[in-house]
Every structure is written in structure tokens, then in C-alpha cells.
Tab-separated table of N, CA, C and O in Angstrom:
chain	number	residue	atom	x	y	z
Q	1	MET	N	-39.977	-14.684	18.903
Q	1	MET	CA	-39.021	-14.122	17.974
Q	1	MET	C	-38.992	-12.606	18.079
Q	1	MET	O	-37.928	-12.010	18.107
Q	2	SER	N	-40.148	-11.952	18.144
Q	2	SER	CA	-40.174	-10.496	18.197
Q	2	SER	C	-39.585	-9.983	19.518
Q	2	SER	O	-38.981	-8.920	19.550
Q	3	HIS	N	-39.750	-10.751	20.601
Q	3	HIS	CA	-39.159	-10.360	21.883
Q	3	HIS	C	-37.637	-10.376	21.787
Q	3	HIS	O	-36.973	-9.464	22.291
Q	4	TYR	N	-37.108	-11.379	21.129
Q	4	TYR	CA	-35.661	-11.453	20.921
Q	4	TYR	C	-35.179	-10.254	20.115
Q	4	TYR	O	-34.148	-9.662	20.437
Q	5	LEU	N	-35.892	-9.891	19.065
Q	5	LEU	CA	-35.497	-8.752	18.239
Q	5	LEU	C	-35.515	-7.457	19.034
Q	5	LEU	O	-34.611	-6.612	18.890
Q	6	LEU	N	-36.515	-7.273	19.880
Q	6	LEU	CA	-36.576	-6.065	20.697
Q	6	LEU	C	-35.394	-5.994	21.661
Q	6	LEU	O	-34.793	-4.923	21.848
Q	7	ILE	N	-35.046	-7.113	22.262
Q	7	ILE	CA	-33.893	-7.153	23.168
Q	7	ILE	C	-32.607	-6.860	22.405
Q	7	ILE	O	-31.748	-6.107	22.863
Q	8	ARG	N	-32.490	-7.430	21.227
Q	8	ARG	CA	-31.286	-7.216	20.411
Q	8	ARG	C	-31.174	-5.755	19.966
Q	8	ARG	O	-30.093	-5.175	20.002
Q	9	ILE	N	-32.275	-5.150	19.557
Q	9	ILE	CA	-32.282	-3.744	19.157
Q	9	ILE	C	-31.887	-2.862	20.339
Q	9	ILE	O	-31.099	-1.917	20.198
Q	10	GLU	N	-32.412	-3.172	21.506
Q	10	GLU	CA	-32.068	-2.401	22.695
Q	10	GLU	C	-30.571	-2.515	23.016
Q	10	GLU	O	-29.922	-1.524	23.345
Q	11	ALA	N	-30.024	-3.701	22.884
Q	11	ALA	CA	-28.595	-3.896	23.126
Q	11	ALA	C	-27.758	-3.114	22.118
Q	11	ALA	O	-26.744	-2.499	22.474
Q	12	LEU	N	-28.172	-3.115	20.865
Q	12	LEU	CA	-27.463	-2.358	19.842
Q	12	LEU	C	-27.550	-0.857	20.104
Q	12	LEU	O	-26.573	-0.123	19.910
Q	13	GLN	N	-28.690	-0.379	20.556
Q	13	GLN	CA	-28.841	1.033	20.883
Q	13	GLN	C	-27.905	1.424	22.023
Q	13	GLN	O	-27.280	2.484	21.984
Q	14	GLN	N	-27.797	0.566	23.022
Q	14	GLN	CA	-26.895	0.839	24.135
Q	14	GLN	C	-25.443	0.851	23.667
Q	14	GLN	O	-24.659	1.711	24.078
Q	15	GLU	N	-25.096	-0.078	22.798
Q	15	GLU	CA	-23.738	-0.122	22.269
Q	15	GLU	C	-23.429	1.120	21.439
Q	15	GLU	O	-22.349	1.707	21.551
Q	16	LEU	N	-24.374	1.548	20.621
Q	16	LEU	CA	-24.189	2.768	19.835
Q	16	LEU	C	-24.029	3.990	20.727
Q	16	LEU	O	-23.199	4.869	20.457
Q	17	GLU	N	-24.800	4.071	21.785
Q	17	GLU	CA	-24.681	5.190	22.710
Q	17	GLU	C	-23.306	5.180	23.386
Q	17	GLU	O	-22.681	6.229	23.536
Q	18	HIS	N	-22.837	4.015	23.754
Q	18	HIS	CA	-21.510	3.898	24.356
Q	18	HIS	C	-20.433	4.345	23.364
Q	18	HIS	O	-19.515	5.097	23.721
Q	19	LEU	N	-20.548	3.914	22.124
Q	19	LEU	CA	-19.595	4.325	21.095
Q	19	LEU	C	-19.654	5.827	20.848
Q	19	LEU	O	-18.625	6.486	20.670
Q	20	ARG	N	-20.845	6.390	20.852
Q	20	ARG	CA	-21.013	7.825	20.668
Q	20	ARG	C	-20.321	8.592	21.786
Q	20	ARG	O	-19.611	9.573	21.538
Q	21	GLN	N	-20.494	8.140	23.020
Q	21	GLN	CA	-19.845	8.786	24.151
Q	21	GLN	C	-18.324	8.688	24.050
Q	21	GLN	O	-17.602	9.642	24.334
Q	22	THR	N	-17.828	7.543	23.620
Q	22	THR	CA	-16.389	7.352	23.464
Q	22	THR	C	-15.831	8.294	22.417
Q	22	THR	O	-14.798	8.939	22.625
Q	23	VAL	N	-16.514	8.406	21.285
Q	23	VAL	CA	-16.058	9.303	20.216
Q	23	VAL	C	-16.085	10.745	20.693
Q	23	VAL	O	-15.154	11.511	20.437
Q	24	LEU	N	-17.126	11.142	21.401
Q	24	LEU	CA	-17.209	12.500	21.922
Q	24	LEU	C	-16.053	12.805	22.869
Q	24	LEU	O	-15.441	13.866	22.796
Q	25	GLN	N	-15.740	11.873	23.739
Q	25	GLN	CA	-14.638	12.079	24.674
Q	25	GLN	C	-13.315	12.208	23.937
Q	25	GLN	O	-12.481	13.040	24.281
Q	26	GLN	N	-13.108	11.396	22.922
Q	26	GLN	CA	-11.845	11.430	22.195
Q	26	GLN	C	-11.699	12.694	21.361
Q	26	GLN	O	-10.599	13.199	21.184
Q	27	THR	N	-12.782	13.219	20.846
Q	27	THR	CA	-12.686	14.422	20.015
Q	27	THR	C	-12.590	15.683	20.855
Q	27	THR	O	-12.110	16.696	20.364
Q	28	GLN	N	-13.010	15.650	22.098
Q	28	GLN	CA	-12.944	16.826	22.946
Q	28	GLN	C	-11.569	17.004	23.581
Q	28	GLN	O	-11.260	18.066	24.090
Q	29	VAL	N	-10.746	15.990	23.544
Q	29	VAL	CA	-9.413	16.080	24.132
Q	29	VAL	C	-8.547	17.033	23.338
Q	29	VAL	O	-7.680	17.695	23.873
Q	30	GLY	N	-8.780	17.126	22.051
Q	30	GLY	CA	-7.974	17.952	21.172
Q	30	GLY	C	-7.236	17.076	20.190
Q	30	GLY	O	-7.244	15.847	20.297
Q	31	PRO	N	-6.599	17.723	19.250
Q	31	PRO	CA	-5.905	16.926	18.235
Q	31	PRO	C	-4.721	16.185	18.828
Q	31	PRO	O	-3.986	16.716	19.657
Q	32	ARG	N	-4.599	14.939	18.436
Q	32	ARG	CA	-3.467	14.134	18.887
Q	32	ARG	C	-2.311	14.348	17.939
Q	32	ARG	O	-2.487	14.494	16.741
Q	33	SER	N	-1.122	14.365	18.484
Q	33	SER	CA	0.040	14.508	17.626
Q	33	SER	C	0.429	13.147	17.067
Q	33	SER	O	0.294	12.124	17.731
Q	34	THR	N	0.880	13.162	15.849
Q	34	THR	CA	1.307	11.937	15.189
Q	34	THR	C	2.759	11.684	15.516
Q	34	THR	O	3.582	12.592	15.424
Q	35	GLN	N	3.058	10.469	15.902
Q	35	GLN	CA	4.428	10.107	16.211
Q	35	GLN	C	4.876	9.025	15.256
Q	35	GLN	O	4.186	8.029	15.071
Q	36	LEU	N	6.031	9.233	14.650
Q	36	LEU	CA	6.561	8.263	13.708
Q	36	LEU	C	7.456	7.238	14.384
Q	36	LEU	O	7.818	6.242	13.785
Q	37	GLN	N	7.805	7.498	15.621
Q	37	GLN	CA	8.704	6.600	16.319
Q	37	GLN	C	8.095	5.199	16.398
Q	37	GLN	O	6.973	5.018	16.818
Q	38	GLY	N	8.873	4.227	15.963
Q	38	GLY	CA	8.431	2.854	16.055
Q	38	GLY	C	7.629	2.354	14.870
Q	38	GLY	O	7.294	1.183	14.809
Q	39	LEU	N	7.303	3.223	13.920
Q	39	LEU	CA	6.530	2.763	12.776
Q	39	LEU	C	7.376	1.910	11.836
Q	39	LEU	O	6.915	0.907	11.318
Q	40	TRP	N	8.607	2.361	11.607
Q	40	TRP	CA	9.495	1.625	10.709
Q	40	TRP	C	10.819	1.397	11.417
Q	40	TRP	O	11.585	2.333	11.644
Q	41	ARG	N	11.093	0.191	11.752
Q	41	ARG	CA	12.319	-0.136	12.450
Q	41	ARG	C	13.522	0.118	11.541
Q	41	ARG	O	13.556	-0.305	10.393
Q	42	GLY	N	14.512	0.851	12.053
Q	42	GLY	CA	15.747	1.081	11.331
Q	42	GLY	C	15.695	2.202	10.314
Q	42	GLY	O	16.665	2.453	9.622
Q	43	VAL	N	14.572	2.907	10.210
Q	43	VAL	CA	14.454	4.000	9.250
Q	43	VAL	C	14.543	5.317	10.011
Q	43	VAL	O	13.830	5.534	10.982
Q	44	ASP	N	15.449	6.180	9.575
Q	44	ASP	CA	15.576	7.506	10.174
Q	44	ASP	C	14.870	8.515	9.280
Q	44	ASP	O	15.127	8.582	8.085
Q	45	VAL	N	13.977	9.302	9.873
Q	45	VAL	CA	13.251	10.333	9.142
Q	45	VAL	C	13.877	11.669	9.519
Q	45	VAL	O	13.887	12.053	10.689
Q	46	SER	N	14.410	12.365	8.541
Q	46	SER	CA	15.101	13.629	8.798
Q	46	SER	C	14.154	14.812	8.613
Q	46	SER	O	13.051	14.674	8.076
Q	47	GLU	N	14.627	15.977	9.019
Q	47	GLU	CA	13.854	17.207	8.814
Q	47	GLU	C	13.682	17.492	7.325
Q	47	GLU	O	12.671	18.031	6.906
Q	48	ASP	N	14.664	17.119	6.518
Q	48	ASP	CA	14.543	17.291	5.063
Q	48	ASP	C	13.388	16.451	4.517
Q	48	ASP	O	12.664	16.881	3.617
Q	49	ASP	N	13.230	15.248	5.068
Q	49	ASP	CA	12.116	14.387	4.656
Q	49	ASP	C	10.776	15.044	4.992
Q	49	ASP	O	9.835	15.015	4.195
Q	50	PHE	N	10.688	15.638	6.187
Q	50	PHE	CA	9.461	16.326	6.580
Q	50	PHE	C	9.193	17.521	5.679
Q	50	PHE	O	8.060	17.754	5.259
Q	51	ALA	N	10.240	18.286	5.379
Q	51	ALA	CA	10.082	19.459	4.517
Q	51	ALA	C	9.604	19.042	3.127
Q	51	ALA	O	8.716	19.680	2.546
Q	52	ALA	N	10.171	17.974	2.592
Q	52	ALA	CA	9.739	17.483	1.277
Q	52	ALA	C	8.293	17.027	1.308
Q	52	ALA	O	7.512	17.298	0.381
Q	53	ALA	N	7.897	16.351	2.373
Q	53	ALA	CA	6.517	15.884	2.505
Q	53	ALA	C	5.561	17.070	2.601
Q	53	ALA	O	4.492	17.069	1.982
Q	54	ARG	N	5.964	18.103	3.347
Q	54	ARG	CA	5.122	19.302	3.453
Q	54	ARG	C	4.944	19.983	2.104
Q	54	ARG	O	3.873	20.447	1.761
Q	55	ARG	N	6.038	20.045	1.333
Q	55	ARG	CA	5.952	20.651	-0.002
Q	55	ARG	C	5.029	19.853	-0.914
Q	55	ARG	O	4.301	20.414	-1.719
Q	56	GLU	N	5.046	18.538	-0.778
Q	56	GLU	CA	4.174	17.687	-1.608
Q	56	GLU	C	2.710	17.905	-1.229
Q	56	GLU	O	1.848	17.931	-2.112
Q	57	ILE	N	2.441	18.065	0.049
Q	57	ILE	CA	1.065	18.241	0.510
Q	57	ILE	C	0.559	19.630	0.188
Q	57	ILE	O	-0.567	19.812	-0.252
Q	58	ASN	N	1.402	20.633	0.431
Q	58	ASN	CA	0.993	22.025	0.251
Q	58	ASN	C	2.040	22.716	-0.620
Q	58	ASN	O	2.976	23.314	-0.098
Q	59	PRO	N	1.892	22.689	-1.940
Q	59	PRO	CA	2.922	23.222	-2.824
Q	59	PRO	C	3.031	24.754	-2.819
Q	59	PRO	O	3.906	25.299	-3.454
Q	60	ASN	N	2.178	25.454	-2.119
Q	60	ASN	CA	2.202	26.936	-2.108
Q	60	ASN	C	3.405	27.452	-1.388
Q	60	ASN	O	3.892	27.290	-0.457
């Protein structure tokens, strides 16, 4: 039983290291731009909509 646990812990450590490397690679690329295209079929988002959303987020 303890041998199985050691193998399982080692596998989890390897998986965590792989995930850590993936996150590091994704964060070093730079900020990704958000695209609204395709999120809502048939909905048009205008510049006025963006301006209103910006005012709601940052009222200054």
C-alpha cells in the first residue's frame, strides 16, 4: 500500500510541475486580448456599449 502511495504522490508531483510550466508559459506571452466575436450569436456590440461598460467599471 505504501509503495502505491509513493508512486501516486510522484505522479501528482510530475503533473503539478507540468501544470506549473504551462501556466508560466501562458503568463509570459503577455496579456491576451478579449474577443467578443462569437460569444452571442446575432448580438451586435457597438462602441456606445463599450463606452457605457467602461463608465460602469471606472466611473472617474
